[in-house]
CSV table of C-alpha atoms and ligand atoms in Angstrom, one decimal:
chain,number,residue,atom,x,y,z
A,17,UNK,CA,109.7,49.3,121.7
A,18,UNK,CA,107.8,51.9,120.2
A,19,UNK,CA,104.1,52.8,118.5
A,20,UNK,CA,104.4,55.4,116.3
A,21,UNK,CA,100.7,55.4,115.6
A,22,UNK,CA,100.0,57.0,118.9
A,23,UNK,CA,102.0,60.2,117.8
A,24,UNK,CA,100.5,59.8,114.7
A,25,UNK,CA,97.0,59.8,115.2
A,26,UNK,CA,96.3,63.3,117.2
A,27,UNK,CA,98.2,65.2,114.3
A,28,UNK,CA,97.6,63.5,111.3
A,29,UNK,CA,94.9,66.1,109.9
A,30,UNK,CA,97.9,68.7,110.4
A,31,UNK,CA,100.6,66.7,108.9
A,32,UNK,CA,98.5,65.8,106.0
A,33,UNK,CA,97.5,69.5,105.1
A,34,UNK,CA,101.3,70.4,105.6
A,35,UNK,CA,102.1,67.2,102.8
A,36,UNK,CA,99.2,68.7,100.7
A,37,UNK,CA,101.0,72.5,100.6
A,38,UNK,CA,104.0,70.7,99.6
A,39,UNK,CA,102.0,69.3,96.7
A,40,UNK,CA,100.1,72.7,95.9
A,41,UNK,CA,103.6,74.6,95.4
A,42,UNK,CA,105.7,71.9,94.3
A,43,UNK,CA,108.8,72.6,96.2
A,44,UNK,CA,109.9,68.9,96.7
A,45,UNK,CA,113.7,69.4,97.0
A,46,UNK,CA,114.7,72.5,100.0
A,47,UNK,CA,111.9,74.7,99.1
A,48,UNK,CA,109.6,77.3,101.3
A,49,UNK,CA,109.0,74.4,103.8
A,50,UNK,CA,112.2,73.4,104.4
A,51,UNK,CA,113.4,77.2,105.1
A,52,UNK,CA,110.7,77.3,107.5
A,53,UNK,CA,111.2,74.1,109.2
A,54,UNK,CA,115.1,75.4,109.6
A,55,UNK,CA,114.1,79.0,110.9
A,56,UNK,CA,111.9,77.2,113.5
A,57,UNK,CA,114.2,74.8,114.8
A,58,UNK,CA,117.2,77.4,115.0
A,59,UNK,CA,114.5,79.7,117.3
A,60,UNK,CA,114.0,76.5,119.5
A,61,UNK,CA,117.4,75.5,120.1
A,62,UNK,CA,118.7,79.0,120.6
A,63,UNK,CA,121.3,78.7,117.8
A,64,UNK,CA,122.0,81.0,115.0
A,65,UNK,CA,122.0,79.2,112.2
A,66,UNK,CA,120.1,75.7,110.8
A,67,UNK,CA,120.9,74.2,107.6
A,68,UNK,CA,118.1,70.6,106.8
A,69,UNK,CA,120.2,67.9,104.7
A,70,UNK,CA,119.1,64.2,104.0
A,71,UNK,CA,120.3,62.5,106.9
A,72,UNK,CA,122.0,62.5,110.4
A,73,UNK,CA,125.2,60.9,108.6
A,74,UNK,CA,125.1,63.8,106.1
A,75,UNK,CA,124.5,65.9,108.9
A,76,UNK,CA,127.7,64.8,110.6
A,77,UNK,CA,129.9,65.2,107.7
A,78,UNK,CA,128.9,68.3,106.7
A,79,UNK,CA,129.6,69.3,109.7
A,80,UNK,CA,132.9,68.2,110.3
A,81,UNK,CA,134.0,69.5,106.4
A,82,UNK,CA,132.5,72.8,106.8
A,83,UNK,CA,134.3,73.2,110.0
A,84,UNK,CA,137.4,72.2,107.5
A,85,UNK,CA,137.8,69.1,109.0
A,86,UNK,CA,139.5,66.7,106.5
A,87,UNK,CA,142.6,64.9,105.4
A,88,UNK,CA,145.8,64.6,107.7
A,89,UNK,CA,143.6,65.9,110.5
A,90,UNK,CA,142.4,63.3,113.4
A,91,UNK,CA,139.2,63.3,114.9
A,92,UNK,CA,138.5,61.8,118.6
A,93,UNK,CA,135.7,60.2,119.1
A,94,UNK,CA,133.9,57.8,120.5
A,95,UNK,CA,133.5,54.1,120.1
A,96,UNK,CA,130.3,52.9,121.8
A,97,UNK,CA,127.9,55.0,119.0
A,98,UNK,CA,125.7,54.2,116.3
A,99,UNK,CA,128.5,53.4,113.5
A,100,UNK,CA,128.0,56.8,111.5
A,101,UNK,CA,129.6,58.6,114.4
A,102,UNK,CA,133.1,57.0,113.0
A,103,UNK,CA,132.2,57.2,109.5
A,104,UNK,CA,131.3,60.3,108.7
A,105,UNK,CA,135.1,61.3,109.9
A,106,UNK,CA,136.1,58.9,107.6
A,107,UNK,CA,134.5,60.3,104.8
A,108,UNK,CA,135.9,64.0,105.5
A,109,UNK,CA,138.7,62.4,104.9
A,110,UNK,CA,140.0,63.0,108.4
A,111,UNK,CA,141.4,60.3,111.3
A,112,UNK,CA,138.7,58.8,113.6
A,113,UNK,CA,141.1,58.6,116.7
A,114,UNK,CA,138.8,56.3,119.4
A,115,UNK,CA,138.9,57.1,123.7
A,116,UNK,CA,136.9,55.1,125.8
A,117,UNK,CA,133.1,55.9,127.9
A,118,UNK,CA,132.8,57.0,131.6
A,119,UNK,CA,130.6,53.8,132.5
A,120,UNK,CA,128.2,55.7,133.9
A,121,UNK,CA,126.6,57.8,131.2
A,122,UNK,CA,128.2,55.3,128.5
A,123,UNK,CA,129.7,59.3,127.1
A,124,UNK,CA,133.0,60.2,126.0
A,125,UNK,CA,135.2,59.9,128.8
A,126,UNK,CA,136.7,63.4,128.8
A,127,UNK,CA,139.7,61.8,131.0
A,128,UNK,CA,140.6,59.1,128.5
A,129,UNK,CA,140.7,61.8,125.7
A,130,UNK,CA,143.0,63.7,127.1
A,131,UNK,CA,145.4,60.6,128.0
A,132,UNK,CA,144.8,60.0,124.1
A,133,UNK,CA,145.5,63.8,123.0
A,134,UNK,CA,149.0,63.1,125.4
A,135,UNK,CA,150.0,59.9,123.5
A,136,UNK,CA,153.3,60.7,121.1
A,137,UNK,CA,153.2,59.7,118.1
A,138,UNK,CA,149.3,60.0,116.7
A,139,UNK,CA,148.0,62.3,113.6
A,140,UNK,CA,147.3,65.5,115.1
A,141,UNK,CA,143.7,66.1,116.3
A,142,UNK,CA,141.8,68.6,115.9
A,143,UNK,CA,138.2,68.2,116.9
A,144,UNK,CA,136.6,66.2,119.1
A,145,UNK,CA,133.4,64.7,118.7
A,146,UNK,CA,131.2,63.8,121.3
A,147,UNK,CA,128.1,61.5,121.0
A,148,UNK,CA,125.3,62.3,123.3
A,149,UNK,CA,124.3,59.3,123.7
A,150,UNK,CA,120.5,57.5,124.4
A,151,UNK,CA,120.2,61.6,124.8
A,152,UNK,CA,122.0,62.9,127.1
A,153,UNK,CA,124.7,65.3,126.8
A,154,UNK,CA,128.6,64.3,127.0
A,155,UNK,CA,130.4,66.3,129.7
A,156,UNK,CA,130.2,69.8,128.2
A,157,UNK,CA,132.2,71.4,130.6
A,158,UNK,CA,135.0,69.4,130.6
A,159,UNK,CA,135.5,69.1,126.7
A,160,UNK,CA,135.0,72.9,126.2
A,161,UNK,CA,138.2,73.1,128.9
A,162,UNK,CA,139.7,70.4,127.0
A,163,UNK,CA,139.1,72.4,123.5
A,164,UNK,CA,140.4,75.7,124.7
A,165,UNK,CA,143.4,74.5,126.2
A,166,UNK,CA,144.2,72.5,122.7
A,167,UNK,CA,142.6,74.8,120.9
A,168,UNK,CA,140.7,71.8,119.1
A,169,UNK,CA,137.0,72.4,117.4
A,170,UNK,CA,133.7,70.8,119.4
A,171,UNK,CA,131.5,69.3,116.9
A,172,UNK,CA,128.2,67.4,118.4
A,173,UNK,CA,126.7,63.8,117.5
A,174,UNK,CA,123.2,65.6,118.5
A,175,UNK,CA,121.7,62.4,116.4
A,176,UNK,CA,119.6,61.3,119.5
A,177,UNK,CA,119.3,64.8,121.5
A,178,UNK,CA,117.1,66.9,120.3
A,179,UNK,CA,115.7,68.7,123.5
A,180,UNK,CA,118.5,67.7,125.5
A,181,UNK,CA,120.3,70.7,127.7
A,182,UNK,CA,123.3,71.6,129.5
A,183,UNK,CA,123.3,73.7,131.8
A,184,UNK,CA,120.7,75.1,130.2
A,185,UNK,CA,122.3,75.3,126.8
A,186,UNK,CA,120.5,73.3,124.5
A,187,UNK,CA,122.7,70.9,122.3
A,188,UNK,CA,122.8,71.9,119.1
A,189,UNK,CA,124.0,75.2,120.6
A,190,UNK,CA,127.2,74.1,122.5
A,191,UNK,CA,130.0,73.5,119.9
A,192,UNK,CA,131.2,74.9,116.6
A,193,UNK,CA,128.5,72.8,115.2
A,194,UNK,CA,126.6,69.9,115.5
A,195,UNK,CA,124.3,66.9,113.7
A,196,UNK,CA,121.0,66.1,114.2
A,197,UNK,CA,119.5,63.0,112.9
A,198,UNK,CA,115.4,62.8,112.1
A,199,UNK,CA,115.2,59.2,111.3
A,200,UNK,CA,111.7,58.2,112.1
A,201,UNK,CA,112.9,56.9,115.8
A,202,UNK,CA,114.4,60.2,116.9
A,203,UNK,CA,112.6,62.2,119.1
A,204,UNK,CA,111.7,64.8,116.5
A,205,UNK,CA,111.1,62.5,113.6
A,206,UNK,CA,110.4,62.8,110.2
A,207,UNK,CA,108.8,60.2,107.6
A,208,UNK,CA,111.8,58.9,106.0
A,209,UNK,CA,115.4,60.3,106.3
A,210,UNK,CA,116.7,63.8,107.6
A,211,UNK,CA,118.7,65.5,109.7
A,212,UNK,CA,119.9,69.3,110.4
A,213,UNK,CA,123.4,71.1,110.8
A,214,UNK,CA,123.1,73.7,113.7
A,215,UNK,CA,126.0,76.5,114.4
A,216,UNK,CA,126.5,79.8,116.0
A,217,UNK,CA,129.8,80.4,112.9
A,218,UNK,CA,127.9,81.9,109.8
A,219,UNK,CA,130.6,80.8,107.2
A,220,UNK,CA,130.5,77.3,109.0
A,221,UNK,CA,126.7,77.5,107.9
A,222,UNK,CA,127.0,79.3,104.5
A,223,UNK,CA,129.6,76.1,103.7
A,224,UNK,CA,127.0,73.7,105.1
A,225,UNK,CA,124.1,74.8,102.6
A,226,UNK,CA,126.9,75.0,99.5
A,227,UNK,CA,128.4,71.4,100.5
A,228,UNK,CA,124.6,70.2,100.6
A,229,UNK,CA,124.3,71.1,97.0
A,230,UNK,CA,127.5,69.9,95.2
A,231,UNK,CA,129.7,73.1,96.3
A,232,UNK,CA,127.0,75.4,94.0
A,233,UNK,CA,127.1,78.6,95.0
A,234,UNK,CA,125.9,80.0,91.9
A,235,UNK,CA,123.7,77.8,90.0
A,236,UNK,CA,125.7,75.3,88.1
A,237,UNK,CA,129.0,76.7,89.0
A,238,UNK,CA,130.7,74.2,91.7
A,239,UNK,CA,133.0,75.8,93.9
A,240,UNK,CA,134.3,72.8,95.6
A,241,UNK,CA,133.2,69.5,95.7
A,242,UNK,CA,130.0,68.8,97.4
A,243,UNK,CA,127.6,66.3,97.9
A,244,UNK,CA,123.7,65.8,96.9
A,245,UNK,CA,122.5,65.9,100.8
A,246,UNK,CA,119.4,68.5,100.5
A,247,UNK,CA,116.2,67.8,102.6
A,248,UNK,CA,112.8,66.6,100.9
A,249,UNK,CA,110.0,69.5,100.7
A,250,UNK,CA,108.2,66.5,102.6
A,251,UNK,CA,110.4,66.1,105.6
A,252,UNK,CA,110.7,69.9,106.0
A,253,UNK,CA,106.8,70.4,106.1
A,254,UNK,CA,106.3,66.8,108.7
A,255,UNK,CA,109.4,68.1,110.8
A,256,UNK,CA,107.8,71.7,111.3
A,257,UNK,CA,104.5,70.3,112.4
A,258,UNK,CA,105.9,68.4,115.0
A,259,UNK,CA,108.8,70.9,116.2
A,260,UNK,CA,105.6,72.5,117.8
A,261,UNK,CA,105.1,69.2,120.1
A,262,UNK,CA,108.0,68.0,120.8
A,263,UNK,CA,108.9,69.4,123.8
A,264,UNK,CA,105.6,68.3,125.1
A,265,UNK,CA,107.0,64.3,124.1
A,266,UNK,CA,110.0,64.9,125.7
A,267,UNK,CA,108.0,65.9,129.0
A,268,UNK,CA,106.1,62.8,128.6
A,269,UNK,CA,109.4,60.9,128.5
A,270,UNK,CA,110.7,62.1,131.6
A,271,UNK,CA,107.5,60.9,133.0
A,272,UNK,CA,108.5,57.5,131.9
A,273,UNK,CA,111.8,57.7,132.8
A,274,UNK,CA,110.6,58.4,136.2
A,275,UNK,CA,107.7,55.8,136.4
A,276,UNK,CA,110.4,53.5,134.8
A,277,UNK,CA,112.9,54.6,138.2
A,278,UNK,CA,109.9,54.3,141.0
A,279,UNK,CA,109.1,51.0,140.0
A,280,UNK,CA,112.4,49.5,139.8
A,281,UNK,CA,112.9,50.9,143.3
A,282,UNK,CA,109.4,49.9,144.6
A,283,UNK,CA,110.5,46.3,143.7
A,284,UNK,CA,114.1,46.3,145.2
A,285,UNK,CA,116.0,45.7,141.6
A,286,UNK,CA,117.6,49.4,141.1
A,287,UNK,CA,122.0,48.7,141.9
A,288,UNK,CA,123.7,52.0,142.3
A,289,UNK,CA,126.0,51.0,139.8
A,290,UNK,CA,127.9,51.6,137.8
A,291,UNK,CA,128.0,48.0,137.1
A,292,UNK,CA,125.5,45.6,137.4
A,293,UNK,CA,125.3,42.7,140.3
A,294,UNK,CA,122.1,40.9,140.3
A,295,UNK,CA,119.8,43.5,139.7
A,296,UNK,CA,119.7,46.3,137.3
A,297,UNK,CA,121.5,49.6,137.3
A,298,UNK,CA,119.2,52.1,136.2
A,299,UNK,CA,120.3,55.6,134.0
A,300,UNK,CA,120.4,58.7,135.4
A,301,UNK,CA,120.5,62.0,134.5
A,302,UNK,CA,123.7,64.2,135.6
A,303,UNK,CA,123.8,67.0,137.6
A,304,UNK,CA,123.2,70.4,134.9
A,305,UNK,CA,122.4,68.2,132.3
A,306,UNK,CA,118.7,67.9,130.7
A,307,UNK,CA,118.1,63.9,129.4
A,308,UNK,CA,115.9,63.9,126.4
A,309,UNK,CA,115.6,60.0,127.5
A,310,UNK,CA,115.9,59.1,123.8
A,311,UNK,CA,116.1,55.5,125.2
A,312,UNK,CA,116.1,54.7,128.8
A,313,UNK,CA,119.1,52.2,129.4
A,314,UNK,CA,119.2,49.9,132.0
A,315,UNK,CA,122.6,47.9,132.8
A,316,UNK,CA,122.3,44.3,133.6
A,317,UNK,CA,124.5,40.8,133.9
A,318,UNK,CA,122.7,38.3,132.0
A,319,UNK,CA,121.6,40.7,129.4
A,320,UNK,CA,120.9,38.3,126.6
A,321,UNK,CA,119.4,35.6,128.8
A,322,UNK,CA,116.8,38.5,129.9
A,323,UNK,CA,116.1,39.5,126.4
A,324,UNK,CA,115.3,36.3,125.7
A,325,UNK,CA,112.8,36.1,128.4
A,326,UNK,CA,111.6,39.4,127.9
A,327,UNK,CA,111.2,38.6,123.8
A,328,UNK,CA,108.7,35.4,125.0
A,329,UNK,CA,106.8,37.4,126.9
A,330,UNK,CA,105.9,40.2,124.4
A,331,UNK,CA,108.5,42.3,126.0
A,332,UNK,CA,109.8,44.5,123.6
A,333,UNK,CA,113.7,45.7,123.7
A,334,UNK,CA,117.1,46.5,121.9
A,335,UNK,CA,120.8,46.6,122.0
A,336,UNK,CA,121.9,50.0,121.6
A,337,UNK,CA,125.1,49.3,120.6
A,338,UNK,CA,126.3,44.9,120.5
A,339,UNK,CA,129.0,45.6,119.1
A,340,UNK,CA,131.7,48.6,119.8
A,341,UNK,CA,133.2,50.3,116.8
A,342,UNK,CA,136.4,49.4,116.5
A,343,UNK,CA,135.7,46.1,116.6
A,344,UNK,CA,133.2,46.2,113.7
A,345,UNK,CA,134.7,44.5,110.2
A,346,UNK,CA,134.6,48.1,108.1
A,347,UNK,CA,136.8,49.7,111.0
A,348,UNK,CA,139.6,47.0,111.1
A,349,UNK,CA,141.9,49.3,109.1
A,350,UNK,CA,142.6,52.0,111.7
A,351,UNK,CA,144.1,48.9,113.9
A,352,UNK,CA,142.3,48.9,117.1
A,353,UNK,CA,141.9,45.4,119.0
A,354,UNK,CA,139.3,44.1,121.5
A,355,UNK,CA,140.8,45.0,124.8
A,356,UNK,CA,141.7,48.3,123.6
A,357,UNK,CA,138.4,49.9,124.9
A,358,UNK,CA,137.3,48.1,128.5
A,359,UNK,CA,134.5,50.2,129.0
A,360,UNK,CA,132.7,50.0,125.7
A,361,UNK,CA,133.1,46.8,125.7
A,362,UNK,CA,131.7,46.0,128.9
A,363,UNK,CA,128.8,48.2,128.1
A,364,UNK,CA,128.2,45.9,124.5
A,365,UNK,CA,127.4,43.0,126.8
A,366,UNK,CA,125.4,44.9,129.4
A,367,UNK,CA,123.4,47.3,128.1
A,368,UNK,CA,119.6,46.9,127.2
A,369,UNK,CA,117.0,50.1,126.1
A,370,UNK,CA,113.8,49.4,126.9
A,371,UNK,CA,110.5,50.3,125.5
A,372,UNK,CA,110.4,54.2,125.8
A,373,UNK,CA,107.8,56.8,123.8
A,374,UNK,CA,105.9,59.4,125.0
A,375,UNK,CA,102.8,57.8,124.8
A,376,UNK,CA,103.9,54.5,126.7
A,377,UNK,CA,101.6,53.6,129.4
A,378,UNK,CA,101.4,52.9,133.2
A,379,UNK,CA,100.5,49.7,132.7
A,380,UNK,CA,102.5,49.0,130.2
A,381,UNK,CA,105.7,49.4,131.8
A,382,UNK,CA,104.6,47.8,135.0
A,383,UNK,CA,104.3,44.7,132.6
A,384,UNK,CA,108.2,45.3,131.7
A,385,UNK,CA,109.5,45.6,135.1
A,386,UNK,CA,107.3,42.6,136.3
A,387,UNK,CA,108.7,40.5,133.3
A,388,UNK,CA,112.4,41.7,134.7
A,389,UNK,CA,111.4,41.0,138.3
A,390,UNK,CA,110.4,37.9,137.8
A,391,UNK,CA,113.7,37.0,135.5
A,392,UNK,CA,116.0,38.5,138.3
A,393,UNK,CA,113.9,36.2,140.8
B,419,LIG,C1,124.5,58.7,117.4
B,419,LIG,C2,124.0,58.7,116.0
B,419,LIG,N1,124.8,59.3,115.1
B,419,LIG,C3,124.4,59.4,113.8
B,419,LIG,C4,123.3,58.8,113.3
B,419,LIG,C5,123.0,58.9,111.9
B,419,LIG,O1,121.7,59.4,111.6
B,419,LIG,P1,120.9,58.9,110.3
B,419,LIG,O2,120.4,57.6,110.6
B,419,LIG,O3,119.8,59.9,110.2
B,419,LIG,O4,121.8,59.0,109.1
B,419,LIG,C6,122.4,58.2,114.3
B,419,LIG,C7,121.1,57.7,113.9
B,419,LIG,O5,120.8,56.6,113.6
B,419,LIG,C8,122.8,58.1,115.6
B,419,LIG,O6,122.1,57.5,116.5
């Protein structure tokens, strides 16, 4: 699914000299690389503000309770994400509130949130949280109508995005704020955990780096309660190595994507979809939007029959997400059912990522589309 050593490689002598200035000025915890590493990234993404933390779940929820998201408050969101998407709400204290995915992207249907938002009866939202999913963005222009006329906040899942635009805006820089996630997967990576709070609101972000650090403001004077979520000196000086080449990667992944496309064509598989027949329905990349192609997606009937034959043949690929959120054991208390989300739950059972890196070869992915060819025949 993906070789890390070929990123690796070409930059360790830089990423090893950035460890060893770590080590020279001892700054392990937040620290001179850290500040740099969040300076950088804010220039790239056209944002005003970046704050580093520990994770992409910490990110999340110190985004949402800087934006004063918390108890009595519901949050809409999505149920076909990576599981910290729902909990981090939770742990604001606030309502996760699920709407189902347009099948096409697998995003936030912005349709099926607002039938939610009409329901009587429900806490009263106010955010939404979008998930731009295998990294693309959710449907920008239709949630930022959808905020304004609710007046509801916009806070971003960026977790698998980084690079990805809309309309030219990168995300990071669309809502009130948003969460990054740097696990070593992501497109921008670090060695271990991180992740980064972006936001265009200045107290949002001077909340952010209190929250971080147990509400301090002052040293050893706590304001409010806060969390230990600070980013590693490590991660800060790794990350702003590689936030010089990561738009490069995410070039290279287009490429992919697009090899990936011409050779599903070039042997008759690729279904306009959205759902799957007997061949495969490929992703694709909306109209204003820029795909990061965190993972390239393909849609497909007898999904676990082909990952069986795929896993025989040295075929590497994953389920990005089995099972949808509200029907996972921890979520049982906010009393969804299966049924109660067709779409997710059709995508569960369909979906497959396949191998995708910016250093995956030409012949390497012919030997994953003949493998699926020769299932499908
Ligand atoms: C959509 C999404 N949200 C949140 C996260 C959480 O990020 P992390 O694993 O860095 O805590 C991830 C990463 O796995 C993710 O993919």
């Amino acid at each position: 699914m993906l070789d890390l050593g070929r990123q690796y490689r070409p930059i360790r002598g830089e990423l090893l000299a950035a460890l060893e200035q770590v080590l020279d000025n001892r700054q392990f915890v937040l620290g001179a690389a850290v500040a740099a590493f969040e300076n950088a990234a804010a220039e790239q993404l056209g944002v005003a503000h970046a704050i580093g933390c520990a994770s992409g779940t910490d990110a999340l929820w110190l985004a949402l309770a800087s934006a004063g998201i918390g108890r009595g408050m519901g949050v809409v969101t999505t149920p076909f994400s990576f599981f910290a998407s729902v909990s981090a709400i939770l742990r604001a204290g606030a309502t996760p509130v699920l709407a189902d995915i347009e099948p096409a992207t697998f995003n936030l249907d912005p349709a099926t949130v607002e039938f939610v938002l009409d329901k009587p009866g429900r806490i009263p939202v106010r955010a939404i949280l979008p998930v731009h999913l295998y990294g693309q963005c959710a449907d920008w222009d239709a949630f930022t109508r959808l905020a304004r006329e609710r007046g509801l906040m916009l806070i971003e899942d960026a977790a698998q995005a980084w690079g990805a635009e809309w309309n030219g805006v990168h995300a990071g820089a669309l809502g009130d704020a948003a969460a990054f996630s740097f696990y070593p997967t992501k497109n921008l990576s670090a060695a271990g955990d991180a992740g980064l709070v972006t936001t265009n609101d200045s107290a949002v972000a001077e909340r952010v780096r209190t929250l971080r650090q147990h509400g301090m403001r002052r040293r050893y004077h706590h304001d409010e309660l806060g969390w230990n979520a600070r980013m590693d000196g490590f991660q800060g000086a790794i990350l702003s190595v590689k936030l010089k080449y990561v738009e490069g990667w995410n070039q290279a992944r287009r490429a992919v994507a697009a090899r990936y496309d011409a050779l599903f064509r070039a042997a008759g598989l690729a279904e306009s979809g959205p759902y799957p027949d007997r061949g495969v329905v490929l992703p694709r990349e909306v109209s204003g939007s820029r795909h990061a192609w965190h993972q390239y997606v393909i849609r497909t009937a007898r999904r676990d029959v082909l990952r069986e034959f795929l896993n025989a043949r040295g075929v590497g690929s994953e389920i990005y997400y089995p099972i949808p959120l509200h029907m996972q054991e921890a979520l049982r208390s906010l009393g969804y059912r299966e049924g109660d989300f067709p779409e997710a739950e059709r995508a569960a059972r369909e979906v497959l990522a396949l191998p995708m890196f910016p250093e995956l070869r030409d012949d390497e992915q012919r030997r994953v589309v003949a493998a699926i060819a020769e299932f499908l025949s």
